[in-house]
Tab-separated table of C-alpha atoms and ligand atoms in Angstrom:
chain	number	residue	atom	x	y	z
A	116	MET	CA	64.716	5.693	10.441
A	117	LYS	CA	66.862	6.026	13.501
A	118	GLY	CA	68.224	9.328	14.727
A	119	CYS	CA	66.295	11.635	12.398
A	120	GLY	CA	64.080	12.949	15.194
A	121	THR	CA	60.763	11.679	13.900
A	122	SER	CA	58.694	8.827	15.358
A	123	SER	CA	56.512	6.408	13.412
A	124	LYS	CA	53.505	4.254	14.340
A	125	ALA	CA	52.332	1.026	12.757
A	126	LEU	CA	48.978	1.552	11.032
A	127	PRO	CA	46.120	-0.893	11.756
A	128	PRO	CA	45.746	-3.658	9.116
A	129	LEU	CA	43.624	-2.740	6.096
A	130	LYS	CA	39.970	-3.752	6.197
A	131	ALA	CA	37.498	-4.136	3.331
A	132	ASP	CA	37.293	-0.660	1.872
A	133	ALA	CA	34.172	1.505	1.716
A	134	ALA	CA	33.501	0.623	-1.918
A	135	SER	CA	33.313	-3.105	-1.220
A	136	GLN	CA	31.044	-2.507	1.784
A	137	ASP	CA	28.733	-0.469	-0.425
A	138	ILE	CA	28.571	-3.263	-2.979
A	139	ALA	CA	27.631	-5.766	-0.262
A	140	THR	CA	24.912	-3.477	1.083
A	141	PHE	CA	23.601	-2.890	-2.421
A	142	LEU	CA	23.410	-6.611	-3.264
A	143	LEU	CA	21.782	-7.540	0.011
A	144	GLY	CA	19.305	-4.665	-0.404
A	145	HIS	CA	18.315	-6.015	-3.785
A	146	LEU	CA	17.957	-9.545	-2.503
A	147	GLY	CA	15.607	-8.283	0.162
A	148	GLU	CA	13.737	-5.425	-1.428
A	149	GLU	CA	13.590	-6.169	-5.110
A	150	SER	CA	13.119	-9.920	-5.275
A	151	GLY	CA	10.685	-10.029	-2.410
A	152	HIS	CA	12.740	-12.583	-0.510
A	153	SER	CA	13.642	-12.036	3.112
A	154	LYS	CA	16.906	-10.255	3.578
A	155	ILE	CA	19.557	-12.847	4.252
A	156	PRO	CA	21.971	-11.453	6.833
A	157	PRO	CA	25.634	-11.789	5.884
A	158	PRO	CA	27.409	-14.604	7.747
A	159	ARG	CA	29.178	-13.466	10.899
A	160	GLY	CA	32.490	-11.842	10.078
A	161	ALA	CA	31.827	-12.004	6.334
A	162	ARG	CA	33.809	-9.533	4.279
A	163	TYR	CA	33.295	-8.506	0.699
A	164	LYS	CA	36.343	-7.978	-1.419
A	165	TYR	CA	36.429	-5.340	-4.089
A	166	GLN	CA	37.954	-7.026	-7.146
A	167	GLY	CA	39.449	-3.896	-8.663
A	168	VAL	CA	40.827	-3.890	-12.233
A	169	ARG	CA	41.469	-7.376	-13.627
A	170	PRO	CA	44.924	-8.083	-15.124
A	171	ALA	CA	45.030	-8.719	-18.896
A	172	PRO	CA	44.417	-12.418	-19.742
A	173	PRO	CA	47.337	-14.506	-20.999
A	174	GLU	CA	47.639	-15.038	-24.759
A	175	GLY	CA	46.225	-18.609	-24.671
A	176	ASP	CA	42.938	-17.418	-23.082
A	177	ARG	CA	41.952	-15.221	-26.042
A	178	THR	CA	39.695	-17.812	-27.702
A	179	ASN	CA	37.915	-18.483	-24.435
A	180	THR	CA	37.461	-14.763	-23.879
A	181	LEU	CA	35.955	-14.343	-27.354
A	182	LEU	CA	33.552	-17.213	-26.689
A	183	VAL	CA	32.518	-15.636	-23.389
A	184	ILE	CA	31.952	-12.256	-25.069
A	185	LEU	CA	29.862	-13.932	-27.790
A	186	THR	CA	27.743	-15.790	-25.213
A	187	ILE	CA	27.218	-12.613	-23.188
A	188	THR	CA	26.182	-10.715	-26.336
A	189	VAL	CA	23.644	-13.411	-27.324
A	190	LEU	CA	22.276	-13.575	-23.757
A	191	GLY	CA	22.110	-9.781	-23.675
A	192	LEU	CA	20.094	-9.703	-26.901
A	193	VAL	CA	17.687	-12.357	-25.594
A	194	GLY	CA	17.383	-10.385	-22.346
A	195	LEU	CA	16.588	-7.206	-24.257
A	196	MET	CA	13.877	-9.026	-26.226
A	197	VAL	CA	12.313	-10.321	-22.975
A	198	VAL	CA	12.345	-6.841	-21.404
A	199	PHE	CA	10.871	-5.335	-24.558
A	200	SER	CA	7.991	-7.830	-24.715
A	201	ALA	CA	7.343	-7.335	-20.972
A	202	LEU	CA	7.063	-3.596	-21.570
A	203	GLN	CA	4.520	-4.216	-24.323
A	204	ALA	CA	2.333	-6.410	-22.055
A	205	PRO	CA	-0.161	-4.664	-19.753
A	206	GLU	CA	1.351	-4.067	-16.295
A	207	VAL	CA	0.105	-6.685	-13.840
A	208	GLY	CA	-1.978	-5.205	-11.103
A	209	ALA	CA	-1.370	-1.545	-11.932
A	210	PRO	CA	-4.064	0.604	-10.301
A	211	GLU	CA	-6.961	0.823	-12.686
A	212	LYS	CA	-8.226	4.211	-13.742
A	213	LYS	CA	-11.803	3.435	-14.499
A	214	SER	CA	-14.516	5.943	-14.937
A	215	GLU	CA	-17.885	4.271	-15.098
A	216	GLY	CA	-20.496	6.100	-13.076
A	217	ALA	CA	-21.040	9.781	-12.393
A	218	GLN	CA	-18.279	11.387	-10.370
A	219	ILE	CA	-18.664	13.800	-7.469
A	220	GLN	CA	-15.876	16.141	-6.394
A	221	LEU	CA	-15.390	15.956	-2.618
A	222	PRO	CA	-14.726	19.037	-0.498
A	223	ALA	CA	-10.993	19.596	0.061
A	224	PRO	CA	-9.750	17.753	3.162
A	225	LYS	CA	-8.445	19.723	6.154
A	226	GLU	CA	-4.802	19.119	6.894
A	227	ARG	CA	-4.601	20.976	10.189
A	228	GLY	CA	-6.692	22.140	13.099
A	229	GLY	CA	-7.946	18.851	14.559
A	230	ARG	CA	-7.472	17.367	18.023
A	231	ALA	CA	-4.010	16.387	19.235
A	232	ILE	CA	-2.954	12.931	18.047
A	233	GLU	CA	-2.291	11.768	21.647
A	234	GLU	CA	-5.817	12.729	22.688
A	235	VAL	CA	-7.299	10.919	19.685
A	236	LEU	CA	-5.214	7.795	20.371
A	237	ALA	CA	-6.227	7.846	24.029
A	238	THR	CA	-9.942	8.085	23.244
A	239	ARG	CA	-10.311	5.869	20.155
A	240	ARG	CA	-12.821	3.045	20.725
A	241	SER	CA	-14.846	0.776	18.493
A	242	VAL	CA	-18.344	2.265	18.284
A	243	ARG	CA	-21.335	0.160	17.170
A	244	ASP	CA	-24.277	2.458	18.082
A	245	TYR	CA	-24.789	5.757	16.328
A	246	ALA	CA	-26.815	8.976	16.760
A	247	GLU	CA	-29.660	9.860	14.354
A	248	THR	CA	-27.980	13.046	13.074
A	249	PRO	CA	-26.251	12.189	9.795
A	250	PRO	CA	-22.643	13.118	9.095
A	251	GLY	CA	-21.957	15.609	6.303
A	252	LEU	CA	-20.215	15.273	2.960
A	253	ASP	CA	-17.215	17.093	4.470
A	254	ASP	CA	-16.965	14.374	7.155
A	255	LEU	CA	-17.021	11.627	4.516
A	256	SER	CA	-14.455	13.520	2.442
A	257	GLN	CA	-12.148	13.712	5.459
A	258	LEU	CA	-12.519	9.990	6.263
A	259	LEU	CA	-11.802	8.865	2.697
A	260	TRP	CA	-8.801	11.153	2.558
A	261	ALA	CA	-7.553	9.712	5.873
A	262	ALA	CA	-7.882	6.198	4.406
A	263	GLN	CA	-6.085	6.704	1.084
A	264	GLY	CA	-5.882	10.417	0.243
A	265	VAL	CA	-2.984	11.732	-1.805
A	266	THR	CA	-0.536	13.776	0.263
A	267	ASP	CA	2.290	14.085	-2.268
A	268	GLU	CA	0.882	15.305	-5.578
A	269	LEU	CA	4.113	14.735	-7.490
A	270	ARG	CA	4.594	11.060	-6.608
A	271	GLU	CA	0.962	10.400	-5.688
A	272	PHE	CA	1.988	9.043	-2.285
A	273	ARG	CA	-0.872	8.667	0.179
A	274	THR	CA	-1.826	9.069	3.853
A	275	ALA	CA	-1.121	5.385	4.514
A	276	PRO	CA	2.197	3.691	3.680
A	277	SER	CA	2.315	1.143	0.866
A	278	ALA	CA	4.912	-1.561	0.103
A	279	GLY	CA	6.779	-0.410	-3.000
A	280	ALA	CA	4.240	2.452	-3.289
A	281	LEU	CA	2.087	0.043	-5.327
A	282	TYR	CA	-1.187	1.015	-3.606
A	283	PRO	CA	-3.183	-2.221	-3.771
A	284	LEU	CA	-6.177	-0.872	-1.808
A	285	GLU	CA	-9.522	0.254	-3.217
A	286	VAL	CA	-11.913	2.122	-0.956
A	287	TYR	CA	-15.677	2.011	-1.359
A	288	VAL	CA	-18.417	3.656	0.649
A	289	ALA	CA	-22.020	2.502	0.937
A	290	VAL	CA	-23.910	5.692	1.697
A	291	GLY	CA	-27.259	5.624	3.509
A	292	GLU	CA	-27.712	8.995	5.176
A	293	VAL	CA	-25.001	11.531	4.473
A	294	THR	CA	-26.147	15.120	3.944
A	295	ASP	CA	-26.041	16.295	0.321
A	296	LEU	CA	-25.210	12.832	-1.028
A	297	PRO	CA	-27.710	10.396	-2.596
A	298	ALA	CA	-27.764	6.887	-1.121
A	299	GLY	CA	-25.657	4.418	-3.094
A	300	VAL	CA	-22.269	2.761	-3.360
A	301	TYR	CA	-19.327	4.897	-4.419
A	302	ARG	CA	-15.682	4.164	-5.163
A	303	TYR	CA	-13.070	6.613	-3.894
A	304	LEU	CA	-10.695	8.031	-6.531
A	305	PRO	CA	-7.665	9.219	-4.498
A	306	ALA	CA	-5.848	11.112	-7.267
A	307	GLU	CA	-8.830	13.359	-7.952
A	308	HIS	CA	-10.296	13.228	-4.413
A	309	ARG	CA	-13.605	12.293	-5.989
A	310	ILE	CA	-16.134	9.535	-5.570
A	311	GLU	CA	-17.641	7.655	-8.465
A	312	SER	CA	-21.082	6.077	-8.399
A	313	VAL	CA	-20.988	2.269	-8.610
A	314	VAL	CA	-24.440	1.163	-7.367
A	315	GLU	CA	-27.521	3.329	-6.896
A	316	GLY	CA	-29.707	3.103	-3.765
A	317	ASP	CA	-29.312	2.125	-0.129
A	318	VAL	CA	-27.559	-1.259	0.270
A	319	ARG	CA	-26.965	-1.156	4.042
A	320	ARG	CA	-29.478	-3.904	4.875
A	321	ASP	CA	-28.003	-6.262	2.250
A	322	LEU	CA	-24.511	-5.399	3.401
A	323	SER	CA	-25.462	-6.183	7.007
A	324	GLY	CA	-26.855	-9.527	5.757
A	325	ALA	CA	-23.460	-10.217	4.168
A	326	ALA	CA	-21.821	-9.391	7.528
A	327	LEU	CA	-23.644	-11.955	9.695
A	328	ASN	CA	-26.445	-9.402	10.276
A	329	GLN	CA	-24.211	-7.190	12.415
A	330	SER	CA	-26.465	-4.299	13.419
A	331	ALA	CA	-23.719	-1.664	13.213
A	332	VAL	CA	-23.611	-2.133	9.431
A	333	GLU	CA	-27.323	-1.475	9.006
A	334	ASP	CA	-27.533	1.303	11.628
A	335	ALA	CA	-24.548	3.307	10.361
A	336	ALA	CA	-25.035	6.397	8.219
A	337	ALA	CA	-22.449	5.005	5.799
A	338	VAL	CA	-20.148	2.002	5.602
A	339	ILE	CA	-16.620	2.333	4.261
A	340	ALA	CA	-15.230	-0.852	2.693
A	341	ILE	CA	-11.526	-1.490	2.143
A	342	ALA	CA	-10.657	-3.986	-0.584
A	343	GLY	CA	-7.278	-5.257	-1.766
A	344	VAL	CA	-6.049	-6.159	-5.239
A	345	TYR	CA	-3.325	-8.660	-4.294
A	346	GLU	CA	-1.794	-8.818	-7.776
A	347	ARG	CA	-0.637	-5.218	-7.599
A	348	THR	CA	1.721	-6.194	-4.785
A	349	THR	CA	2.428	-9.889	-5.468
A	350	GLY	CA	3.543	-8.886	-8.989
A	351	LYS	CA	6.630	-7.441	-7.328
A	352	TYR	CA	6.929	-9.259	-4.006
A	353	GLY	CA	5.531	-12.722	-4.806
A	354	GLU	CA	3.346	-14.463	-2.197
A	355	ARG	CA	4.774	-12.218	0.522
A	356	GLY	CA	2.864	-9.396	-1.135
A	357	VAL	CA	-0.423	-10.788	0.217
A	358	ARG	CA	0.641	-10.061	3.780
A	359	TYR	CA	1.705	-6.570	2.714
A	360	VAL	CA	-1.827	-5.947	1.427
A	361	TYR	CA	-3.312	-7.044	4.784
A	362	MET	CA	-0.888	-4.758	6.605
A	363	GLU	CA	-1.884	-1.855	4.387
A	364	ALA	CA	-5.565	-2.462	5.067
A	365	GLY	CA	-4.673	-2.197	8.760
A	366	HIS	CA	-2.913	1.128	8.198
A	367	ALA	CA	-5.874	2.550	6.292
A	368	ALA	CA	-8.381	1.258	8.852
A	369	GLN	CA	-6.478	2.804	11.753
A	370	ASN	CA	-6.351	6.109	9.867
A	371	ILE	CA	-10.141	5.948	9.522
A	372	TYR	CA	-10.524	5.140	13.240
A	373	LEU	CA	-8.365	8.096	14.261
A	374	GLN	CA	-9.929	10.534	11.823
A	375	ALA	CA	-13.432	9.470	12.914
A	376	THR	CA	-12.518	9.959	16.575
A	377	SER	CA	-11.155	13.404	15.797
A	378	LEU	CA	-14.409	14.366	14.011
A	379	GLY	CA	-16.691	13.111	16.805
A	380	LEU	CA	-17.744	10.146	14.673
A	381	GLY	CA	-17.724	6.481	15.607
A	382	THR	CA	-16.597	3.414	13.663
A	383	VAL	CA	-15.620	-0.218	14.132
A	384	SER	CA	-13.416	-2.385	11.941
A	385	ILE	CA	-15.441	-5.406	10.849
A	386	GLY	CA	-13.746	-8.496	9.501
A	387	ALA	CA	-16.542	-11.053	9.895
A	388	PHE	CA	-18.425	-11.230	6.599
A	389	ASP	CA	-19.019	-13.299	3.496
A	390	ASP	CA	-16.485	-12.057	0.927
A	391	ASP	CA	-18.500	-12.976	-2.161
A	392	GLU	CA	-21.681	-11.415	-0.798
A	393	VAL	CA	-19.905	-8.180	0.136
A	394	LYS	CA	-18.360	-8.052	-3.332
A	395	ARG	CA	-21.729	-8.574	-4.965
A	396	VAL	CA	-23.584	-6.012	-2.829
A	397	LEU	CA	-20.910	-3.344	-3.320
A	398	GLY	CA	-20.405	-4.044	-7.034
A	399	MET	CA	-16.693	-4.685	-6.619
A	400	ASN	CA	-14.463	-5.860	-9.462
A	401	GLU	CA	-13.474	-9.527	-9.773
A	402	ASP	CA	-9.864	-8.933	-8.621
A	403	GLU	CA	-10.867	-6.870	-5.557
A	404	ARG	CA	-11.086	-8.720	-2.238
A	405	PRO	CA	-12.974	-7.091	0.607
A	406	LEU	CA	-10.832	-6.916	3.754
A	407	TYR	CA	-12.663	-4.560	6.131
A	408	LEU	CA	-16.062	-2.943	6.570
A	409	MET	CA	-16.149	0.209	8.686
A	410	PRO	CA	-19.605	1.524	9.609
A	411	ILE	CA	-19.611	5.278	10.246
A	412	GLY	CA	-22.017	7.367	12.326
A	413	ARG	CA	-22.137	10.220	14.793
A	414	VAL	CA	-21.335	9.282	18.354
A	415	GLU	CA	-24.408	9.441	20.619
A	416	GLY	CA	-24.682	11.974	23.438
B	111	LIG	C1	-9.163	-7.839	12.337
B	111	LIG	C2	-10.314	-7.348	13.175
B	111	LIG	C3	-11.582	-7.819	12.923
B	111	LIG	C4	-12.655	-7.356	13.664
B	111	LIG	N1	-13.916	-7.774	13.348
B	111	LIG	C5	-14.971	-7.288	14.050
B	111	LIG	C6	-16.296	-7.666	13.696
B	111	LIG	O1	-16.536	-8.447	12.775
B	111	LIG	N2	-17.322	-7.127	14.408
B	111	LIG	C7	-17.119	-6.249	15.441
B	111	LIG	O2	-18.094	-5.782	16.037
B	111	LIG	N3	-15.861	-5.853	15.793
B	111	LIG	C8	-14.788	-6.350	15.130
B	111	LIG	N4	-13.521	-5.934	15.436
B	111	LIG	C9	-13.328	-4.905	16.489
B	111	LIG	C10	-12.843	-5.520	17.815
B	111	LIG	O3	-13.896	-6.242	18.400
B	111	LIG	C11	-12.386	-4.389	18.748
B	111	LIG	O4	-11.293	-3.723	18.156
B	111	LIG	C12	-11.984	-4.917	20.110
B	111	LIG	O5	-13.115	-5.343	20.823
B	111	LIG	C13	-11.227	-3.873	20.942
B	111	LIG	O6	-12.015	-2.739	21.140
B	111	LIG	P1	-11.541	-1.280	20.700
B	111	LIG	O7	-11.411	-1.271	19.206
B	111	LIG	O8	-12.621	-0.351	21.173
B	111	LIG	O9	-10.229	-0.984	21.360
B	111	LIG	C14	-12.450	-6.403	14.708
B	111	LIG	C15	-11.148	-5.930	14.951
B	111	LIG	C16	-10.096	-6.378	14.193
B	111	LIG	C17	-8.719	-5.829	14.450
């Protein structure tokens, strides 16, 4: 308006509103995270238009609309039946809660008071020769906790990250000489921070045989084994889940390395072994695949 004393400015053209952007982000997130497929980036300059409220259909479209509604209803019912039967079926790869052998409660892990993380990172090395003095049950407790211990009681989240929080790893320990613990193979139960007897007696020599006779396996006081149950992760992420399981084994192994260094213990991540032999010696389940062996002992000197 001229001559009224006020000035006006042209506003910038309207862009896709926040709601439509949110929808795009949501859909892309689901493509990437839920289906297990790689996130497909939106094409350059792509915009997502919020459809808003649809206008009422013209009179002639009524029959078509009814047909569409009928089809959707039938499909919905079929969908419901599929979901219902899936819920009835046992969940693929869900962590098993088995209790076979005798269980031993481990001492509570320490969550503070160790060496600074930078110092531990700077001094971590693979150690293959160990002192005679055996580590204690508290040391073993701390190492198992570092590998897969529960740090969020409510959601049962653990020390190491896990794709979709599906926790495909199982941790075993072949004990030879650990104070106050009989020799044998034990499985770690993270939720209870317990170990459960799987095999009785010292299996270190057999385990070393399964690992190309690597001396560190036989000389260690104990050998931690990390196994993966691929189905727990591939059930959600498809074949890509296998790589997630390998990554998680790496996280757990590094946690063990760092915790061992902090405790004055030595370890080395061993990947060279015969899978079937390791499984047999450690009494692992059919669906568990051994990924790492980590001999543990006190550092000499
Ligand atoms: C995937 C993987 C497999 C490994 N397998 C073995 C093995 O079978 N035997 C062994 O003595 N060390 C093994 N190592 C340890 C490496 O030899 C060691 O990390 C490397 O020499 C670097 O030394 P550092 O760990 O002291 O930094 C393995 C390491 C990785 C990451």
